[in-house]
mmCIF file of C-alpha atoms in Angstrom:
data_model
loop_
_atom_site.group_PDB
_atom_site.id
_atom_site.type_symbol
_atom_site.label_atom_id
_atom_site.label_comp_id
_atom_site.label_asym_id
_atom_site.label_seq_id
_atom_site.Cartn_x
_atom_site.Cartn_y
_atom_site.Cartn_z
ATOM 1 C CA ASN A 1 10.449 9.449 14.921
ATOM 2 C CA ALA A 2 11.764 6.928 12.373
ATOM 3 C CA GLY A 3 8.388 5.334 11.541
ATOM 4 C CA VAL A 4 8.808 2.188 9.455
ATOM 5 C CA THR A 5 12.364 1.340 8.434
ATOM 6 C CA GLN A 6 13.270 -1.245 5.830
ATOM 7 C CA THR A 7 16.697 -2.596 4.994
ATOM 8 C CA PRO A 8 18.277 -3.010 2.543
ATOM 9 C CA LYS A 9 17.002 -0.527 -0.048
ATOM 10 C CA PHE A 10 18.417 -2.488 -2.956
ATOM 11 C CA GLN A 11 19.479 -6.117 -3.316
ATOM 12 C CA VAL A 12 20.562 -8.401 -6.138
ATOM 13 C CA LEU A 13 20.373 -12.128 -5.536
ATOM 14 C CA LYS A 14 21.254 -15.156 -7.566
ATOM 15 C CA THR A 15 18.611 -17.795 -8.106
ATOM 16 C CA GLY A 16 18.551 -20.159 -5.166
ATOM 17 C CA GLN A 17 20.102 -17.776 -2.651
ATOM 18 C CA SER A 18 18.308 -16.935 0.557
ATOM 19 C CA MET A 19 18.023 -13.611 2.319
ATOM 20 C CA THR A 20 16.057 -11.696 4.898
ATOM 21 C CA LEU A 21 14.426 -8.328 4.371
ATOM 22 C CA GLN A 22 14.294 -6.394 7.594
ATOM 23 C CA CYS A 23 11.420 -4.236 8.787
ATOM 24 C CA ALA A 24 11.222 -2.317 12.040
ATOM 25 C CA GLN A 25 8.707 0.181 13.378
ATOM 26 C CA ASP A 26 8.909 2.376 16.439
ATOM 27 C CA MET A 27 5.235 3.342 16.733
ATOM 28 C CA ASN A 28 4.151 0.365 18.841
ATOM 29 C CA HIS A 29 1.766 -0.729 16.103
ATOM 30 C CA GLU A 30 0.047 -4.060 16.540
ATOM 31 C CA TYR A 31 -0.308 -4.814 12.855
ATOM 32 C CA MET A 32 2.558 -5.324 10.445
ATOM 33 C CA SER A 33 2.501 -6.628 6.904
ATOM 34 C CA TRP A 34 4.586 -7.241 3.814
ATOM 35 C CA TYR A 35 3.537 -6.411 0.264
ATOM 36 C CA ARG A 36 5.117 -6.813 -3.107
ATOM 37 C CA GLN A 37 4.546 -4.225 -5.796
ATOM 38 C CA ASP A 38 4.632 -5.291 -9.410
ATOM 39 C CA PRO A 39 3.742 -3.254 -12.513
ATOM 40 C CA GLY A 40 0.068 -3.477 -13.371
ATOM 41 C CA MET A 41 -0.727 -5.542 -10.290
ATOM 42 C CA GLY A 42 -0.668 -2.987 -7.523
ATOM 43 C CA LEU A 43 0.301 -4.147 -4.063
ATOM 44 C CA ARG A 44 -0.275 -7.726 -3.089
ATOM 45 C CA LEU A 45 -0.183 -8.912 0.489
ATOM 46 C CA ILE A 46 2.431 -11.570 1.235
ATOM 47 C CA HIS A 47 2.149 -12.108 5.007
ATOM 48 C CA TYR A 48 0.811 -10.140 7.911
ATOM 49 C CA SER A 49 0.878 -10.140 11.681
ATOM 50 C CA VAL A 50 -1.677 -8.863 14.198
ATOM 51 C CA GLY A 51 0.752 -8.993 17.099
ATOM 52 C CA ALA A 52 3.913 -10.562 18.461
ATOM 53 C CA GLY A 53 3.879 -14.307 17.952
ATOM 54 C CA ILE A 54 0.989 -14.220 15.470
ATOM 55 C CA THR A 55 1.400 -14.356 11.714
ATOM 56 C CA ASP A 56 -0.815 -15.314 8.811
ATOM 57 C CA GLN A 57 -0.635 -15.679 5.063
ATOM 58 C CA GLY A 58 -1.804 -13.102 2.607
ATOM 59 C CA GLU A 59 -2.553 -13.372 -1.084
ATOM 60 C CA VAL A 60 0.893 -14.465 -2.335
ATOM 61 C CA PRO A 61 2.756 -16.240 0.510
ATOM 62 C CA ASN A 62 4.575 -18.964 -1.434
ATOM 63 C CA GLY A 63 8.348 -18.729 -1.234
ATOM 64 C CA TYR A 64 8.305 -16.408 1.769
ATOM 65 C CA ASN A 65 8.454 -16.912 5.519
ATOM 66 C CA VAL A 66 7.882 -14.467 8.347
ATOM 67 C CA SER A 67 8.094 -14.371 12.114
ATOM 68 C CA ARG A 68 7.118 -11.783 14.711
ATOM 69 C CA SER A 69 9.081 -12.288 17.893
ATOM 70 C CA THR A 70 8.764 -8.635 18.975
ATOM 71 C CA THR A 71 6.243 -5.877 18.361
ATOM 72 C CA GLU A 72 8.873 -3.813 16.568
ATOM 73 C CA ASP A 73 10.318 -6.258 14.032
ATOM 74 C CA PHE A 74 8.779 -8.240 11.189
ATOM 75 C CA PRO A 75 11.439 -9.790 8.925
ATOM 76 C CA LEU A 76 10.602 -11.395 5.592
ATOM 77 C CA ARG A 77 12.660 -14.380 4.526
ATOM 78 C CA LEU A 78 13.155 -15.618 1.004
ATOM 79 C CA LEU A 79 14.161 -19.233 1.330
ATOM 80 C CA SER A 80 15.346 -19.911 -2.222
ATOM 81 C CA ALA A 81 15.109 -16.868 -4.444
ATOM 82 C CA ALA A 82 13.538 -17.160 -7.885
ATOM 83 C CA PRO A 83 13.397 -14.632 -10.742
ATOM 84 C CA SER A 84 9.620 -14.392 -10.192
ATOM 85 C CA GLN A 85 10.395 -12.762 -6.839
ATOM 86 C CA THR A 86 11.981 -9.780 -8.528
ATOM 87 C CA SER A 87 9.849 -6.956 -7.202
ATOM 88 C CA VAL A 88 9.671 -4.000 -4.886
ATOM 89 C CA TYR A 89 8.811 -5.039 -1.354
ATOM 90 C CA PHE A 90 7.051 -2.781 1.121
ATOM 91 C CA CYS A 91 6.590 -3.297 4.808
ATOM 92 C CA ALA A 92 3.721 -1.540 6.555
ATOM 93 C CA SER A 93 2.457 -1.137 10.087
ATOM 94 C CA SER A 94 -0.783 0.134 11.543
ATOM 95 C CA TYR A 95 -2.757 0.552 14.726
ATOM 96 C CA ARG A 96 -5.591 -1.701 15.698
ATOM 97 C CA GLY A 97 -8.757 0.163 14.821
ATOM 98 C CA ARG A 98 -8.231 0.642 11.118
ATOM 99 C CA ARG A 99 -6.618 4.030 11.032
ATOM 100 C CA GLY A 100 -4.485 3.524 7.969
ATOM 101 C CA ALA A 101 -1.067 2.023 7.409
ATOM 102 C CA PHE A 102 2.400 3.542 7.453
ATOM 103 C CA PHE A 103 4.822 2.237 4.860
ATOM 104 C CA GLY A 104 8.548 1.746 4.727
ATOM 105 C CA GLN A 105 10.588 3.140 1.853
ATOM 106 C CA GLY A 106 10.688 -0.183 0.040
ATOM 107 C CA THR A 107 13.298 -2.747 -0.965
ATOM 108 C CA ARG A 108 14.013 -3.193 -4.650
ATOM 109 C CA LEU A 109 14.970 -6.827 -5.123
ATOM 110 C CA THR A 110 16.337 -8.323 -8.322
ATOM 111 C CA VAL A 111 16.830 -12.067 -8.687
ATOM 112 C CA VAL A 112 19.049 -13.091 -11.570
ATOM 113 C CA ALA B 1 -14.507 -11.652 -0.803
ATOM 114 C CA GLN B 2 -13.081 -8.190 -0.408
ATOM 115 C CA ARG B 3 -11.801 -6.440 -3.486
ATOM 116 C CA VAL B 4 -10.849 -3.018 -4.709
ATOM 117 C CA THR B 5 -11.073 -1.985 -8.334
ATOM 118 C CA GLN B 6 -9.408 0.977 -9.956
ATOM 119 C CA PRO B 7 -10.534 0.851 -13.573
ATOM 120 C CA GLU B 8 -8.026 3.355 -14.964
ATOM 121 C CA LYS B 9 -4.368 2.359 -15.085
ATOM 122 C CA LEU B 10 -3.354 5.672 -16.652
ATOM 123 C CA LEU B 11 -4.973 9.086 -16.456
ATOM 124 C CA SER B 12 -3.723 12.294 -18.012
ATOM 125 C CA VAL B 13 -5.198 15.729 -17.394
ATOM 126 C CA PHE B 14 -4.065 19.250 -18.125
ATOM 127 C CA LYS B 15 -2.919 21.532 -15.341
ATOM 128 C CA GLY B 16 -5.891 23.368 -13.898
ATOM 129 C CA ALA B 17 -8.412 20.796 -15.087
ATOM 130 C CA PRO B 18 -10.541 18.759 -12.698
ATOM 131 C CA VAL B 19 -9.426 15.239 -11.954
ATOM 132 C CA GLU B 20 -11.295 12.201 -10.721
ATOM 133 C CA LEU B 21 -9.685 8.872 -9.927
ATOM 134 C CA LYS B 22 -12.205 6.085 -9.670
ATOM 135 C CA CYS B 23 -12.337 3.411 -7.004
ATOM 136 C CA ASN B 24 -14.982 0.761 -6.463
ATOM 137 C CA TYR B 25 -14.975 -1.795 -3.706
ATOM 138 C CA SER B 26 -16.630 -5.035 -2.792
ATOM 139 C CA TYR B 27 -16.963 -5.826 0.894
ATOM 140 C CA SER B 28 -19.659 -7.446 2.963
ATOM 141 C CA GLY B 29 -18.869 -5.521 6.143
ATOM 142 C CA SER B 30 -18.594 -1.851 7.014
ATOM 143 C CA PRO B 31 -15.873 -0.455 4.748
ATOM 144 C CA GLU B 32 -12.887 1.540 5.889
ATOM 145 C CA LEU B 33 -11.399 3.132 2.796
ATOM 146 C CA PHE B 34 -8.230 5.042 2.112
ATOM 147 C CA TRP B 35 -6.349 6.706 -0.690
ATOM 148 C CA TYR B 36 -2.584 6.407 -0.815
ATOM 149 C CA VAL B 37 -0.203 8.329 -3.055
ATOM 150 C CA GLN B 38 3.209 7.220 -4.244
ATOM 151 C CA TYR B 39 5.511 9.751 -5.846
ATOM 152 C CA SER B 40 8.222 8.470 -8.132
ATOM 153 C CA ARG B 41 10.306 5.794 -6.373
ATOM 154 C CA GLN B 42 9.106 6.838 -2.921
ATOM 155 C CA ARG B 43 7.133 5.087 -0.237
ATOM 156 C CA LEU B 44 3.376 5.078 -0.176
ATOM 157 C CA GLN B 45 1.891 7.905 1.844
ATOM 158 C CA LEU B 46 -1.560 8.080 3.290
ATOM 159 C CA LEU B 47 -3.507 10.756 1.447
ATOM 160 C CA LEU B 48 -7.056 10.421 2.724
ATOM 161 C CA ARG B 49 -9.222 8.206 4.855
ATOM 162 C CA HIS B 50 -12.947 8.355 4.424
ATOM 163 C CA ILE B 51 -13.798 8.356 8.106
ATOM 164 C CA SER B 52 -12.062 11.673 8.721
ATOM 165 C CA ARG B 53 -13.714 13.427 5.757
ATOM 166 C CA GLU B 54 -10.692 15.661 5.391
ATOM 167 C CA SER B 55 -9.215 17.426 2.392
ATOM 168 C CA ILE B 56 -5.512 16.954 1.776
ATOM 169 C CA LYS B 57 -3.635 18.852 -0.932
ATOM 170 C CA GLY B 58 -6.990 19.839 -2.379
ATOM 171 C CA PHE B 59 -8.143 16.234 -2.791
ATOM 172 C CA THR B 60 -11.421 14.949 -1.433
ATOM 173 C CA ALA B 61 -13.129 11.585 -1.545
ATOM 174 C CA ASP B 62 -16.679 10.657 -0.653
ATOM 175 C CA LEU B 63 -17.804 7.194 0.246
ATOM 176 C CA ASN B 64 -20.906 6.205 -1.699
ATOM 177 C CA LYS B 65 -22.179 3.011 -0.148
ATOM 178 C CA GLY B 66 -24.990 2.693 -2.671
ATOM 179 C CA GLU B 67 -22.566 2.666 -5.597
ATOM 180 C CA THR B 68 -19.786 1.078 -3.490
ATOM 181 C CA SER B 69 -17.424 3.771 -4.669
ATOM 182 C CA PHE B 70 -14.783 6.014 -3.136
ATOM 183 C CA HIS B 71 -13.660 8.245 -5.977
ATOM 184 C CA LEU B 72 -10.838 10.739 -5.429
ATOM 185 C CA LYS B 73 -11.414 14.238 -6.769
ATOM 186 C CA LYS B 74 -9.588 17.498 -7.136
ATOM 187 C CA PRO B 75 -11.073 20.562 -8.847
ATOM 188 C CA PHE B 76 -7.813 21.945 -10.258
ATOM 189 C CA ALA B 77 -4.936 19.580 -10.962
ATOM 190 C CA GLN B 78 -1.362 20.692 -10.346
ATOM 191 C CA GLU B 79 1.835 19.335 -11.875
ATOM 192 C CA GLU B 80 2.997 18.116 -8.476
ATOM 193 C CA ASP B 81 -0.040 15.844 -8.345
ATOM 194 C CA SER B 82 1.572 13.555 -10.900
ATOM 195 C CA ALA B 83 1.983 10.263 -9.051
ATOM 196 C CA MET B 84 0.612 6.798 -8.563
ATOM 197 C CA TYR B 85 -2.601 6.636 -6.567
ATOM 198 C CA TYR B 86 -3.874 3.564 -4.767
ATOM 199 C CA CYS B 87 -7.276 3.009 -3.264
ATOM 200 C CA ALA B 88 -7.279 0.638 -0.291
ATOM 201 C CA LEU B 89 -9.835 -1.194 1.808
ATOM 202 C CA ASP B 90 -9.035 -2.028 5.407
ATOM 203 C CA THR B 91 -10.972 -4.932 6.909
ATOM 204 C CA GLY B 92 -9.265 -4.728 10.278
ATOM 205 C CA ASN B 93 -6.699 -7.430 9.631
ATOM 206 C CA GLN B 94 -5.748 -6.821 6.035
ATOM 207 C CA PHE B 95 -5.474 -4.047 3.546
ATOM 208 C CA TYR B 96 -6.656 -4.735 0.018
ATOM 209 C CA PHE B 97 -5.195 -2.436 -2.591
ATOM 210 C CA GLY B 98 -6.380 -1.626 -6.042
ATOM 211 C CA THR B 99 -3.977 -1.923 -8.943
ATOM 212 C CA GLY B 100 -3.356 1.805 -8.900
ATOM 213 C CA THR B 101 -3.883 4.727 -11.262
ATOM 214 C CA SER B 102 -0.931 6.617 -12.639
ATOM 215 C CA LEU B 103 -1.886 10.270 -12.870
ATOM 216 C CA THR B 104 0.023 12.610 -15.166
ATOM 217 C CA VAL B 105 -0.701 16.308 -15.073
ATOM 218 C CA ILE B 106 0.306 17.951 -18.325
ATOM 219 C CA PRO B 107 1.688 21.493 -17.999
#
């Protein structure tokens, strides 16, 4: 059982470049979400989805887009990367019913 | 508004000493609270959820609705407990995380 899989693990981008962080889960979870982890700030929610075709903004959505065309996949798109988006990104999924979230291994992104 | 506060960014204890990581929350509904642990450069792992009242790796946490707290405790710290610990509140649609406490257990 793979759980939550994120790709890539590491990425370096130049300012202004775009890219997509991939997230897939094989647990048939309804909920999926993206967080960024920055020193001293914990995890902050970027976007989340409560099911296929439904997405919503979290605490820090600016500069990021998401879509949820299938239950399994929840990609995060950076439209025009900025140095302020240098962070570690975590994808998570969970069941309806508030039973805790499962996290991917993270993507360490550096924007230069 | 829903918020989670972890007042200690850093906590150091000696091996064998008791440890308590503090977590306070603010939520108008019925809280669903969790503790997550993150070992160095690894993914977050679910450690405890209050509804199951379980003990994992010797850690326990009790929800105190009167004090709106969900402190994580362990009677005897071990070196392998050194990690980052996050308290989280689940409202059904979103998780709200605290800023985390970095625990170091000194041999």
